[in-house]
Structures are given as structure tokens and as C-alpha cells.
Amino acid sequence: MSNPPKPALECRDVTVKFGDVTALSDVAVSFAPGQIHAVVGQNGAGKTTFARVAAGLVQPTAGAVDVMGEEIRTGHVSQSRAAGVELVHQSFALPPSFTVAETMEFGATGKGGIYSRKSLAEKWQSHLAGLDVQVDLNRRIRDLPIETQQGIEIARALVMDARVLILDEPTAVLSPSSIDMLFARVRRLKERGVTVILILHKIREVLGIADTVTVLRGGRKVEGPLPIAEVSAERLANLIVGDAIAKTLDRHERDALVGTKSPVGEGAGHLENAKGPSVLSMKAVSTRPDSEGTALDSVDLDIRPGEIVGIAGVEGNGQKTLVRAISALADLASGSIRLAGNDVTGEPLAARRAIGLRIIPFERNVEGLSLTSSLWQNWSARELLQGRLLRLIRPSAVREACDRSLKDWSVHYHNSAQKAGSLSGGNAQKVILAREVDREARLIIAAQPTRGLDIGATAFVWQALRQARDRGAAILLISSDLDELFDISDRVVVMLSGQVNGEFRAPFDIASVGAAMTDAAARTSA
Amino acid sequence: MNEIIIAILRSGTPLIYVTLAGVIAQRAGVWNLGLEGLMIIGACATIVGIMLTNSILAAILIAIVICVLASILLWFVIDRLKANPIIAGLGLTGLGIGGTALAVQSIFGSQASVTAPFGIPKLGPAFGAYGVLSISVAAMPFVVFGMWVLLRRTRFGLRLAACGEHPFAARSVGANPSRMRLVALSIGGVLCAIGGAELAAGSLQFFAQGMTAGRGFMAFAAVIFGASHPVGATFAALFFAVVGALGIRAQLMFGDKIPHDLLQALPYLATVFGVWLSGKLRGGTKAASSFAELKDQ
């Protein structure tokens, strides 16, 4: 090429350090204008950091960013936006109490002035219509479904004349049909001349939409941008995982991790192991509405020993309330819950834990661990909260037991007095596993247990859940990653608007599970 | 009837100015418990200013400058030194109450109160019975309206609210939450100075130690009661003033039957009731209590 067009976005040897941690090192990459580029890598590869550097939210330690051939001042959102770079966040950055029109206006620049509610809605009506976002502009963000919120976040990013639009893992929270709609929207943006950079971690999705692909691993650029025609799923998988780790994973695990699988998941298919009376038995459970999430509406759920039941659903359809209901943290309006044959409907969490309920919670760093407490305090919390109030505790004995347990779970740590906050995500999750997955566990709730973990840690968590299952524990797995659910669940239950909207057995058909995630009419029972 | 309305406006106006200061801070994500301190600093600086400069305009300007500086100090402690905003606000309140007492004693000797020769100009006879009210009472509805426009009808107001509600979202569109908090607290400083000036030099013409007597906290309660909305919070403050005025009325009428202290406590009881009611109606307040931004990844 004698006279190539100027790249839409170019990073020159960008390095980002957060304290001692290097999130990106010497990343040099340039994206041609008018195309759809995918950036892939596993959790912790530096994808989000890369996006935030481009958007000006993160100041790189070294390196420069060019937009359309012009160098921009890094670390200033307003500079990046003025150059035409916009970022759509993975968990959307929209103030929940704002109306749709207010959300558009607060991100706009240029002439503002005093508005009225009516003039504001009129001002942004055509903008949203032009992007095919169908929504009442006076509705509040918090009342909108997640797919609509994403449309609004994209529209928010395009209120100015965006030339480079970066979407950070836009598919992670969507149902399969919503992903198709998103991709259609992205293609239309490409036709309008917008350069789109999609951060993804599923190879299937990359091959379906992108013109080029760039692979990050461990904060470094491994390859790219490669024209999509020149890469196979196989090669991409190896690039993402790295040859060394690729050898240690079996085919199943790797397929689930990078999403190369065909649209039909084989599933774990261990149903023959599941026998005996239910460990968990929920009958027509409805919860009182509260501000913390979608209430459950007459949910029936049974899990037998030796069974992994996956809960699929678009986020915010009652999965969190389900966990809170089982762990006595949500008020029941009606229905009953039995644990291992005992009616625990009115029992507090402590009593339920005594029966064998264990929880790997959604928020590892908020609900799962006290980051400012030591490892041994975190590890022993379960047991210490269980016994009598005035029991004497010998810290040295607890610490010894803790050391043994953490070694068994191959946690990497210095000593058990160190703060839980000093561990990496994978090691922190292993501490929770060491506490929650014990021999007495009858029902283990694993809520998004692999979110944010790298591939090695993810495989470790799956292994732990499978072993617990094989010992006869019942496992309730909640995940927004269908590949993960299909790979290790024996059964998948779909939740929609606080109700059970279908139950599926292996082999799982991604299309019908996806339909049940979004469409109440698709209610089925297998 | 006129007397009651005048009494309500007299006691309500200082409260409303300070409430507006609380509203703008709250929307920016700061629980400003320094209102009480800022108000008493405003009151003291106005009276001392009149004594020193012999000009009401200069006195109020002095009060504004000092209150804005005190607000910037609060911002610095909270935002830059990362102190707990509640503790820092209470600290400012303590500083205001103690500092004004110290200032009065060191300037005027050991006096519990200082009387100024004049106060804020009155509306005058053209307004009939209401002529006894100060011009800052008359300005109050316009200030409320102005704050409503600023906070609810401009992009500045939206960005300010975004900084309080979702700082990361605000940062994502290029706003600087730290600077927004500084602006919000500074505007609040101006309003507290005017509120304090009205308290000490509106209908009265003197400063006494501890004369705010919890009005700053009552203003904060009005912010919560009024859901951080400028107009809602104004009505909440007005409600407290009405209860207070009725309390005084009741003292005159039933002072011999009902303990005097109980009637004096009415505005404070109303405050507790108001906060309880707002919690009931809105399911508790969820305003940001800290500046914890969403961490990267």
C-alpha cells in the first residue's frame, strides 16, 4: 500500500500501571477507519484498560494515542470526546434516576441553555429514532430493560459526532436474540462511516461480525489487527489462551471458555447421578417487592443431590432475588422452601447454613470477603458465626487450620494474616471456595463464580463445583455466560421477570434457551 | 393573620437559604452537615462586618467570602484528604460555633452577644404590613426559582446530579466530579452566608453565641424531607417554619397549661416526624454517602 488511509485510532506503545500491577505493556496497535474491529482476550488481558485509555478515562503511564492521525492529550475524557472517540461501558454508566432525555442531554456538548421537559424530549426524539431505539423519552433509566439501556448508552455515546465507537463487552449481558440486534445496529453504524471497536471474548461472536481481530493476553498485544479471513477459530483460541495453557485444558473447557462451541451445548449430562430426595425444594415462592431487584413470582425449583442446575437469564430477571430468597435475605410473600427435607421457610440464614447451605455470592469483594480482614478471619467466619456466642477462640489453632485448608485449595498467599484485599481475583475466589465448599455442604449456590477470573482460575472453579457435585452436593449455578452454563450444568432453568420461564436438559439448544430468556410466550417445560 | 405569615417568613427565610445550600451539595453527592457551622459563621460575619465597615453590603460580602472559604476548606478535607464527609461536616459545624464565639470575645471582649446599629434594609411602607420584612425575604422566592432552573433545567444541573448519583457516568462524559463538588459547596457557601445574614440582621440586629440553635441541622432535614429537590426542600423548610410559628402562638395561648419547653421543642419534633415521613414515602434515602467511584475492572 503506497498511500494508506490514516488509522482511525492508533495506540503507540501504551503502558498502564496501577500501582505494582501492569495492566497494559507496550501495546502498539492501529485500527483502519470505517471497519468493525474486534479486540479479544480473556479476563485480565487488559481489554477494558485499553478501551479506557482510548476514551481518556485512564491516564497511561507511557505511550501516545492518535485519532485520525492527530495525537490527543491522554487522560482527559473531554479531549478524547472532542476527537470523536466514545466508549460504551460494559455495565452501563447511566444515572438510574435520569430520564432518557436527560441522559442524552447530560452527555451532550455545545449549546445547552435552559430546557423544558418537553423541549428536551423533542430535541432527542429524532436522535433516538435514527438509531432505532424505541423508548419513551420521559421514562427513567432504572425502569428500562437492560437491552434498552444498552441502546440508550450507545445513543448517548453518539450524541456528538463520534468517529470511533468502542463497545466494552457489549454482549456479556444480552440474550442471543438481543446480540443479533446489537450486531445489526453495529453494522448500520459502519455504513454511516463510524469505526467500531468491539471488545469481546467469544470467538463465535468475533467471527460473526468483525472485519479484523486483535488479541490481547496478559496486558500485551499478541497479534493483530488480523483480517478476519486469515484466522480460524482454532488459531484464535490458541492465541487467546496461550499455547502453554491450551495444553492443560480439555477440549470441552477450552470451547466453553472461548465460546467456539456450536449452537448446541452437549451439557454435563450427569443426570443419572442425581438421585434421592431433593436437597432444595421451592414451592410457589413469591417475594415481596423491594428496591433490590425483581421480585420472585411463584417460583418452583427442585435440585437433587449430585446435580448442577444452571440458572440462565438476562441480568436483572430475579436471579439475585432467588439467591436472597434461598439465603433468607428476602421477605417471602408466599410459598415454601425446604432444605434437605427440612422446612426452612421461616428460618434465618444461620439455621439454613447449619443444614448445609453454602453460598459463593455475586460480589466477591463485597459480599464474599471482608477485604480489610485477614485471610484466616475470612476463612473461619463460617464456623465462628455458627457456634455459641461465648465460645473461646484460639487464633493460633484457627490459623493452622486455615493454612491447611488454603494449601489444599492451592491458594497463593504469603501468610494467613495478610488482608483478603491483597489477593488477585482468582485467589480471592479460592479462599471463598475453601470456606464454602466443605464436606458438609448440601446445597452450594454459585452466583457468577467465574466472573472476572482468568482462564486458569475459571477452570479451577468449575473443577471444584464438579467435584462437589460428584460427592453428592446439589449445586445452583447462576451465570450470564451461556457457554459456561451449557458446559457444566446438568439442567438449565431460565428466569424471566422473576418467573421460571422454561427448563432444559442436555443437549442444550442455544436458540430455544435464548428464546426463553426474552420471550414469555416461549414458555416451555421439558 | 398577617402577623403569622410575617413570623413564618422571618423564621423560614434563613432556613430556606441554608436548605438550598444543602440541596445543591446533596445533589453533588456530599452530605453537608457543615450547614449549621456555615450559617453561624455567616450570621457572625455579617454583624461583625456591620460594626467594622458600617455598610450592610460590605458586611454581607465579607460573610460570603468567609463562608465560601470555609466551604472550600470542607471540600479540601473531604475531596483531597479523603476524610469522611459526615465527620468533616460536623467538624466544620463545631468550628463555626466555637470559632464565632471566640471571634466575638476576642474582638468585643467578653460579651455573649453583639448588637449592630442597623441590619438588612426593610421593604418599607409601600408593602403595608409586610414592609417590616427585609429585602432578602423578598428575594427568597426568586433565589428558589433560580436554583430550580439551575438544578433541574440546565445541563449543569444534570451533570451535577450525575456526579452525585453515578460519578463514573459523569466522568465518562468528561465531567470532573471533584470540581463539581467544589462548585456545589462554594455556591452553598454563598447561600449559607445569606441565610446567616438574614438570621442575624434580617428582623434582628444582633449576633449571639450559638444563635443558630440547630437550624442548620433542620435545614439538612429539610433536604432529606424534600428529596433533594430545590422546591420540595423549600416547602419542607417552610413546613418547619410554620410549626415553629404555631409553637410560639401556642405558647402565648396555652403557655400556662402546656409546658413551655415542650412547645419550644415543636419544630425539632416536626423535623424528626418529617424525616420519618419522607423515609416512609420514598423507601429511605439512597443518596451517595461517599465518593467511592467504581473501580476499574
mmCIF file of C-alpha atoms in Angstrom, chain B residues 81-292:
data_model
loop_
_atom_site.group_PDB
_atom_site.id
_atom_site.type_symbol
_atom_site.label_atom_id
_atom_site.label_comp_id
_atom_site.label_asym_id
_atom_site.label_seq_id
_atom_site.Cartn_x
_atom_site.Cartn_y
_atom_site.Cartn_z
ATOM 1 C CA LEU B 81 -7.700 14.466 52.090
ATOM 2 C CA LYS B 82 -10.429 11.809 51.617
ATOM 3 C CA ALA B 83 -11.942 12.395 55.040
ATOM 4 C CA ASN B 84 -15.363 11.022 55.914
ATOM 5 C CA PRO B 85 -17.820 13.743 54.729
ATOM 6 C CA ILE B 86 -20.134 13.339 57.719
ATOM 7 C CA ILE B 87 -17.321 13.776 60.243
ATOM 8 C CA ALA B 88 -15.783 16.631 58.260
ATOM 9 C CA GLY B 89 -19.144 18.414 58.112
ATOM 10 C CA LEU B 90 -19.707 18.016 61.830
ATOM 11 C CA GLY B 91 -16.173 19.289 62.356
ATOM 12 C CA LEU B 92 -16.977 22.410 60.365
ATOM 13 C CA THR B 93 -20.101 22.901 62.468
ATOM 14 C CA GLY B 94 -18.030 22.669 65.632
ATOM 15 C CA LEU B 95 -15.505 25.069 64.155
ATOM 16 C CA GLY B 96 -18.270 27.531 63.271
ATOM 17 C CA ILE B 97 -19.944 27.506 66.664
ATOM 18 C CA GLY B 98 -16.708 27.682 68.618
ATOM 19 C CA GLY B 99 -14.913 29.965 66.196
ATOM 20 C CA THR B 100 -17.656 32.596 66.149
ATOM 21 C CA ALA B 101 -17.825 32.634 69.944
ATOM 22 C CA LEU B 102 -14.070 33.088 70.080
ATOM 23 C CA ALA B 103 -14.136 35.804 67.429
ATOM 24 C CA VAL B 104 -16.830 37.793 69.232
ATOM 25 C CA GLN B 105 -14.985 37.559 72.533
ATOM 26 C CA SER B 106 -11.626 38.498 71.123
ATOM 27 C CA ILE B 107 -12.987 41.450 69.136
ATOM 28 C CA PHE B 108 -15.563 42.821 71.576
ATOM 29 C CA GLY B 109 -14.349 41.485 74.899
ATOM 30 C CA SER B 110 -16.337 39.078 76.984
ATOM 31 C CA GLN B 111 -19.818 39.614 75.620
ATOM 32 C CA ALA B 112 -22.334 36.879 74.945
ATOM 33 C CA SER B 113 -23.890 38.920 72.166
ATOM 34 C CA VAL B 114 -23.160 41.853 69.893
ATOM 35 C CA THR B 115 -25.772 44.317 68.739
ATOM 36 C CA ALA B 116 -25.354 46.178 65.461
ATOM 37 C CA PRO B 117 -26.735 49.662 64.845
ATOM 38 C CA PHE B 118 -28.664 48.562 61.742
ATOM 39 C CA GLY B 119 -29.482 45.468 59.718
ATOM 40 C CA ILE B 120 -30.577 44.450 56.225
ATOM 41 C CA PRO B 121 -32.819 47.163 54.688
ATOM 42 C CA LYS B 122 -36.553 46.633 55.040
ATOM 43 C CA LEU B 123 -39.084 46.608 52.229
ATOM 44 C CA GLY B 124 -40.634 49.754 53.620
ATOM 45 C CA PRO B 125 -44.154 51.166 53.978
ATOM 46 C CA ALA B 126 -45.011 50.602 50.321
ATOM 47 C CA PHE B 127 -45.598 46.954 51.238
ATOM 48 C CA GLY B 128 -48.008 47.700 54.045
ATOM 49 C CA ALA B 129 -47.854 45.307 56.955
ATOM 50 C CA TYR B 130 -45.149 43.333 55.134
ATOM 51 C CA GLY B 131 -42.884 46.374 54.998
ATOM 52 C CA VAL B 132 -41.165 45.190 58.161
ATOM 53 C CA LEU B 133 -39.654 42.264 56.271
ATOM 54 C CA SER B 134 -36.122 42.550 54.910
ATOM 55 C CA ILE B 135 -35.331 42.612 51.199
ATOM 56 C CA SER B 136 -33.671 39.197 51.482
ATOM 57 C CA VAL B 137 -37.066 37.746 52.400
ATOM 58 C CA ALA B 138 -38.474 39.240 49.218
ATOM 59 C CA ALA B 139 -35.542 37.902 47.213
ATOM 60 C CA MET B 140 -36.004 34.368 48.555
ATOM 61 C CA PRO B 141 -38.684 33.144 46.090
ATOM 62 C CA PHE B 142 -36.527 34.327 43.184
ATOM 63 C CA VAL B 143 -33.495 32.511 44.568
ATOM 64 C CA VAL B 144 -35.568 29.341 44.960
ATOM 65 C CA PHE B 145 -36.770 29.661 41.376
ATOM 66 C CA GLY B 146 -33.229 30.329 40.171
ATOM 67 C CA MET B 147 -31.946 27.252 41.948
ATOM 68 C CA TRP B 148 -34.741 25.186 40.475
ATOM 69 C CA VAL B 149 -33.813 26.328 36.970
ATOM 70 C CA LEU B 150 -30.124 25.777 37.588
ATOM 71 C CA LEU B 151 -30.520 22.306 39.067
ATOM 72 C CA ARG B 152 -33.481 20.953 37.130
ATOM 73 C CA ARG B 153 -33.467 22.764 33.812
ATOM 74 C CA THR B 154 -29.853 23.114 32.705
ATOM 75 C CA ARG B 155 -27.138 20.740 31.588
ATOM 76 C CA PHE B 156 -25.036 21.968 34.511
ATOM 77 C CA GLY B 157 -27.717 20.677 36.860
ATOM 78 C CA LEU B 158 -27.797 17.313 35.096
ATOM 79 C CA ARG B 159 -24.047 16.923 35.303
ATOM 80 C CA LEU B 160 -24.086 17.927 38.953
ATOM 81 C CA ALA B 161 -26.744 15.318 39.683
ATOM 82 C CA ALA B 162 -24.786 12.722 37.714
ATOM 83 C CA CYS B 163 -21.703 13.472 39.813
ATOM 84 C CA GLY B 164 -23.707 12.753 42.938
ATOM 85 C CA GLU B 165 -25.603 9.755 41.700
ATOM 86 C CA HIS B 166 -23.120 7.989 39.439
ATOM 87 C CA PRO B 167 -19.702 9.664 39.445
ATOM 88 C CA PHE B 168 -18.341 7.209 36.927
ATOM 89 C CA ALA B 169 -21.081 8.119 34.443
ATOM 90 C CA ALA B 170 -20.270 11.781 34.966
ATOM 91 C CA ARG B 171 -16.599 11.119 34.383
ATOM 92 C CA SER B 172 -17.438 9.165 31.233
ATOM 93 C CA VAL B 173 -18.904 12.235 29.582
ATOM 94 C CA GLY B 174 -15.951 14.386 30.600
ATOM 95 C CA ALA B 175 -17.308 15.967 33.770
ATOM 96 C CA ASN B 176 -14.967 16.300 36.717
ATOM 97 C CA PRO B 177 -16.842 15.164 39.858
ATOM 98 C CA SER B 178 -14.236 16.672 42.152
ATOM 99 C CA ARG B 179 -14.539 20.107 40.558
ATOM 100 C CA MET B 180 -18.331 19.825 40.517
ATOM 101 C CA ARG B 181 -18.330 19.215 44.271
ATOM 102 C CA LEU B 182 -16.162 22.286 44.744
ATOM 103 C CA VAL B 183 -18.594 24.392 42.712
ATOM 104 C CA ALA B 184 -21.598 22.976 44.575
ATOM 105 C CA LEU B 185 -20.077 23.574 48.000
ATOM 106 C CA SER B 186 -18.994 27.098 47.037
ATOM 107 C CA ILE B 187 -22.471 28.045 45.849
ATOM 108 C CA GLY B 188 -23.697 26.537 49.111
ATOM 109 C CA GLY B 189 -21.259 28.793 50.970
ATOM 110 C CA VAL B 190 -22.821 31.870 49.363
ATOM 111 C CA LEU B 191 -26.323 30.705 50.279
ATOM 112 C CA CYS B 192 -25.339 29.903 53.872
ATOM 113 C CA ALA B 193 -23.808 33.372 54.224
ATOM 114 C CA ILE B 194 -27.062 34.969 53.079
ATOM 115 C CA GLY B 195 -29.074 32.664 55.339
ATOM 116 C CA GLY B 196 -26.874 33.566 58.299
ATOM 117 C CA ALA B 197 -27.079 37.267 57.451
ATOM 118 C CA GLU B 198 -30.857 37.112 57.297
ATOM 119 C CA LEU B 199 -30.963 35.323 60.646
ATOM 120 C CA ALA B 200 -28.790 37.904 62.431
ATOM 121 C CA ALA B 201 -29.574 41.096 60.539
ATOM 122 C CA GLY B 202 -32.965 40.462 58.884
ATOM 123 C CA SER B 203 -35.501 41.069 61.593
ATOM 124 C CA LEU B 204 -32.952 41.187 64.389
ATOM 125 C CA GLN B 205 -29.782 43.231 64.566
ATOM 126 C CA PHE B 206 -27.537 41.191 66.754
ATOM 127 C CA PHE B 207 -25.376 38.112 66.996
ATOM 128 C CA ALA B 208 -25.470 35.809 69.991
ATOM 129 C CA GLN B 209 -23.301 32.786 70.650
ATOM 130 C CA GLY B 210 -24.948 29.627 69.354
ATOM 131 C CA MET B 211 -27.818 31.632 67.874
ATOM 132 C CA THR B 212 -28.448 29.202 65.000
ATOM 133 C CA ALA B 213 -29.669 26.702 67.622
ATOM 134 C CA GLY B 214 -29.778 23.684 65.296
ATOM 135 C CA ARG B 215 -31.327 25.482 62.296
ATOM 136 C CA GLY B 216 -28.541 24.139 60.069
ATOM 137 C CA PHE B 217 -29.449 20.591 61.022
ATOM 138 C CA MET B 218 -33.094 21.400 60.497
ATOM 139 C CA ALA B 219 -32.181 22.622 57.016
ATOM 140 C CA PHE B 220 -30.390 19.353 56.404
ATOM 141 C CA ALA B 221 -33.518 17.501 57.495
ATOM 142 C CA ALA B 222 -35.482 19.617 55.017
ATOM 143 C CA VAL B 223 -33.094 18.498 52.259
ATOM 144 C CA ILE B 224 -33.851 14.862 53.058
ATOM 145 C CA PHE B 225 -37.562 15.527 53.578
ATOM 146 C CA GLY B 226 -37.715 17.370 50.261
ATOM 147 C CA ALA B 227 -35.888 14.610 48.356
ATOM 148 C CA SER B 228 -33.012 16.970 47.446
ATOM 149 C CA HIS B 229 -35.373 18.833 45.143
ATOM 150 C CA PRO B 230 -34.987 22.618 45.439
ATOM 151 C CA VAL B 231 -38.718 23.313 45.549
ATOM 152 C CA GLY B 232 -39.589 20.255 47.626
ATOM 153 C CA ALA B 233 -36.914 21.068 50.184
ATOM 154 C CA THR B 234 -38.072 24.703 50.298
ATOM 155 C CA PHE B 235 -41.572 23.565 51.202
ATOM 156 C CA ALA B 236 -40.139 21.211 53.801
ATOM 157 C CA ALA B 237 -38.232 24.124 55.367
ATOM 158 C CA LEU B 238 -41.381 26.234 55.206
ATOM 159 C CA PHE B 239 -43.271 23.450 56.962
ATOM 160 C CA PHE B 240 -40.756 23.527 59.817
ATOM 161 C CA ALA B 241 -41.132 27.313 59.996
ATOM 162 C CA VAL B 242 -44.908 27.012 60.152
ATOM 163 C CA VAL B 243 -44.677 24.552 63.025
ATOM 164 C CA GLY B 244 -42.257 26.885 64.766
ATOM 165 C CA ALA B 245 -44.550 29.894 64.355
ATOM 166 C CA LEU B 246 -47.539 27.897 65.577
ATOM 167 C CA GLY B 247 -45.411 26.825 68.529
ATOM 168 C CA ILE B 248 -44.858 30.436 69.519
ATOM 169 C CA ARG B 249 -48.562 31.141 69.046
ATOM 170 C CA ALA B 250 -49.396 28.157 71.213
ATOM 171 C CA GLN B 251 -47.028 29.414 73.898
ATOM 172 C CA LEU B 252 -48.936 32.653 74.080
ATOM 173 C CA MET B 253 -52.282 30.902 74.198
ATOM 174 C CA PHE B 254 -51.664 27.778 76.263
ATOM 175 C CA GLY B 255 -48.400 28.685 77.965
ATOM 176 C CA ASP B 256 -49.975 28.160 81.343
ATOM 177 C CA LYS B 257 -51.364 24.700 80.561
ATOM 178 C CA ILE B 258 -48.690 23.040 78.444
ATOM 179 C CA PRO B 259 -45.049 23.092 79.486
ATOM 180 C CA HIS B 260 -43.255 25.894 77.713
ATOM 181 C CA ASP B 261 -40.268 23.687 76.870
ATOM 182 C CA LEU B 262 -42.431 21.213 75.036
ATOM 183 C CA LEU B 263 -43.845 23.923 72.776
ATOM 184 C CA GLN B 264 -40.378 25.220 72.073
ATOM 185 C CA ALA B 265 -39.372 21.744 71.022
ATOM 186 C CA LEU B 266 -42.146 21.587 68.397
ATOM 187 C CA PRO B 267 -40.019 22.483 65.329
ATOM 188 C CA TYR B 268 -37.493 19.850 66.301
ATOM 189 C CA LEU B 269 -40.193 17.240 66.820
ATOM 190 C CA ALA B 270 -41.623 18.214 63.438
ATOM 191 C CA THR B 271 -38.186 17.668 61.934
ATOM 192 C CA VAL B 272 -37.994 14.157 63.314
ATOM 193 C CA PHE B 273 -41.513 13.494 62.078
ATOM 194 C CA GLY B 274 -40.695 14.925 58.648
ATOM 195 C CA VAL B 275 -37.611 12.774 58.190
ATOM 196 C CA TRP B 276 -39.514 9.696 59.327
ATOM 197 C CA LEU B 277 -42.334 10.523 56.900
ATOM 198 C CA SER B 278 -40.005 11.051 53.955
ATOM 199 C CA GLY B 279 -38.355 7.713 54.692
ATOM 200 C CA LYS B 280 -41.781 6.082 54.718
ATOM 201 C CA LEU B 281 -42.889 7.717 51.500
ATOM 202 C CA ARG B 282 -39.746 7.194 49.487
ATOM 203 C CA GLY B 283 -38.340 3.998 50.972
ATOM 204 C CA GLY B 284 -35.322 5.631 52.564
ATOM 205 C CA THR B 285 -32.747 7.888 51.060
ATOM 206 C CA LYS B 286 -30.251 6.423 48.674
ATOM 207 C CA ALA B 287 -28.131 9.464 48.020
ATOM 208 C CA ALA B 288 -24.441 8.796 47.720
ATOM 209 C CA SER B 289 -22.814 8.930 51.127
ATOM 210 C CA SER B 290 -19.266 8.581 49.968
ATOM 211 C CA PHE B 291 -17.199 9.306 46.938
ATOM 212 C CA ALA B 292 -16.351 5.714 46.189
#
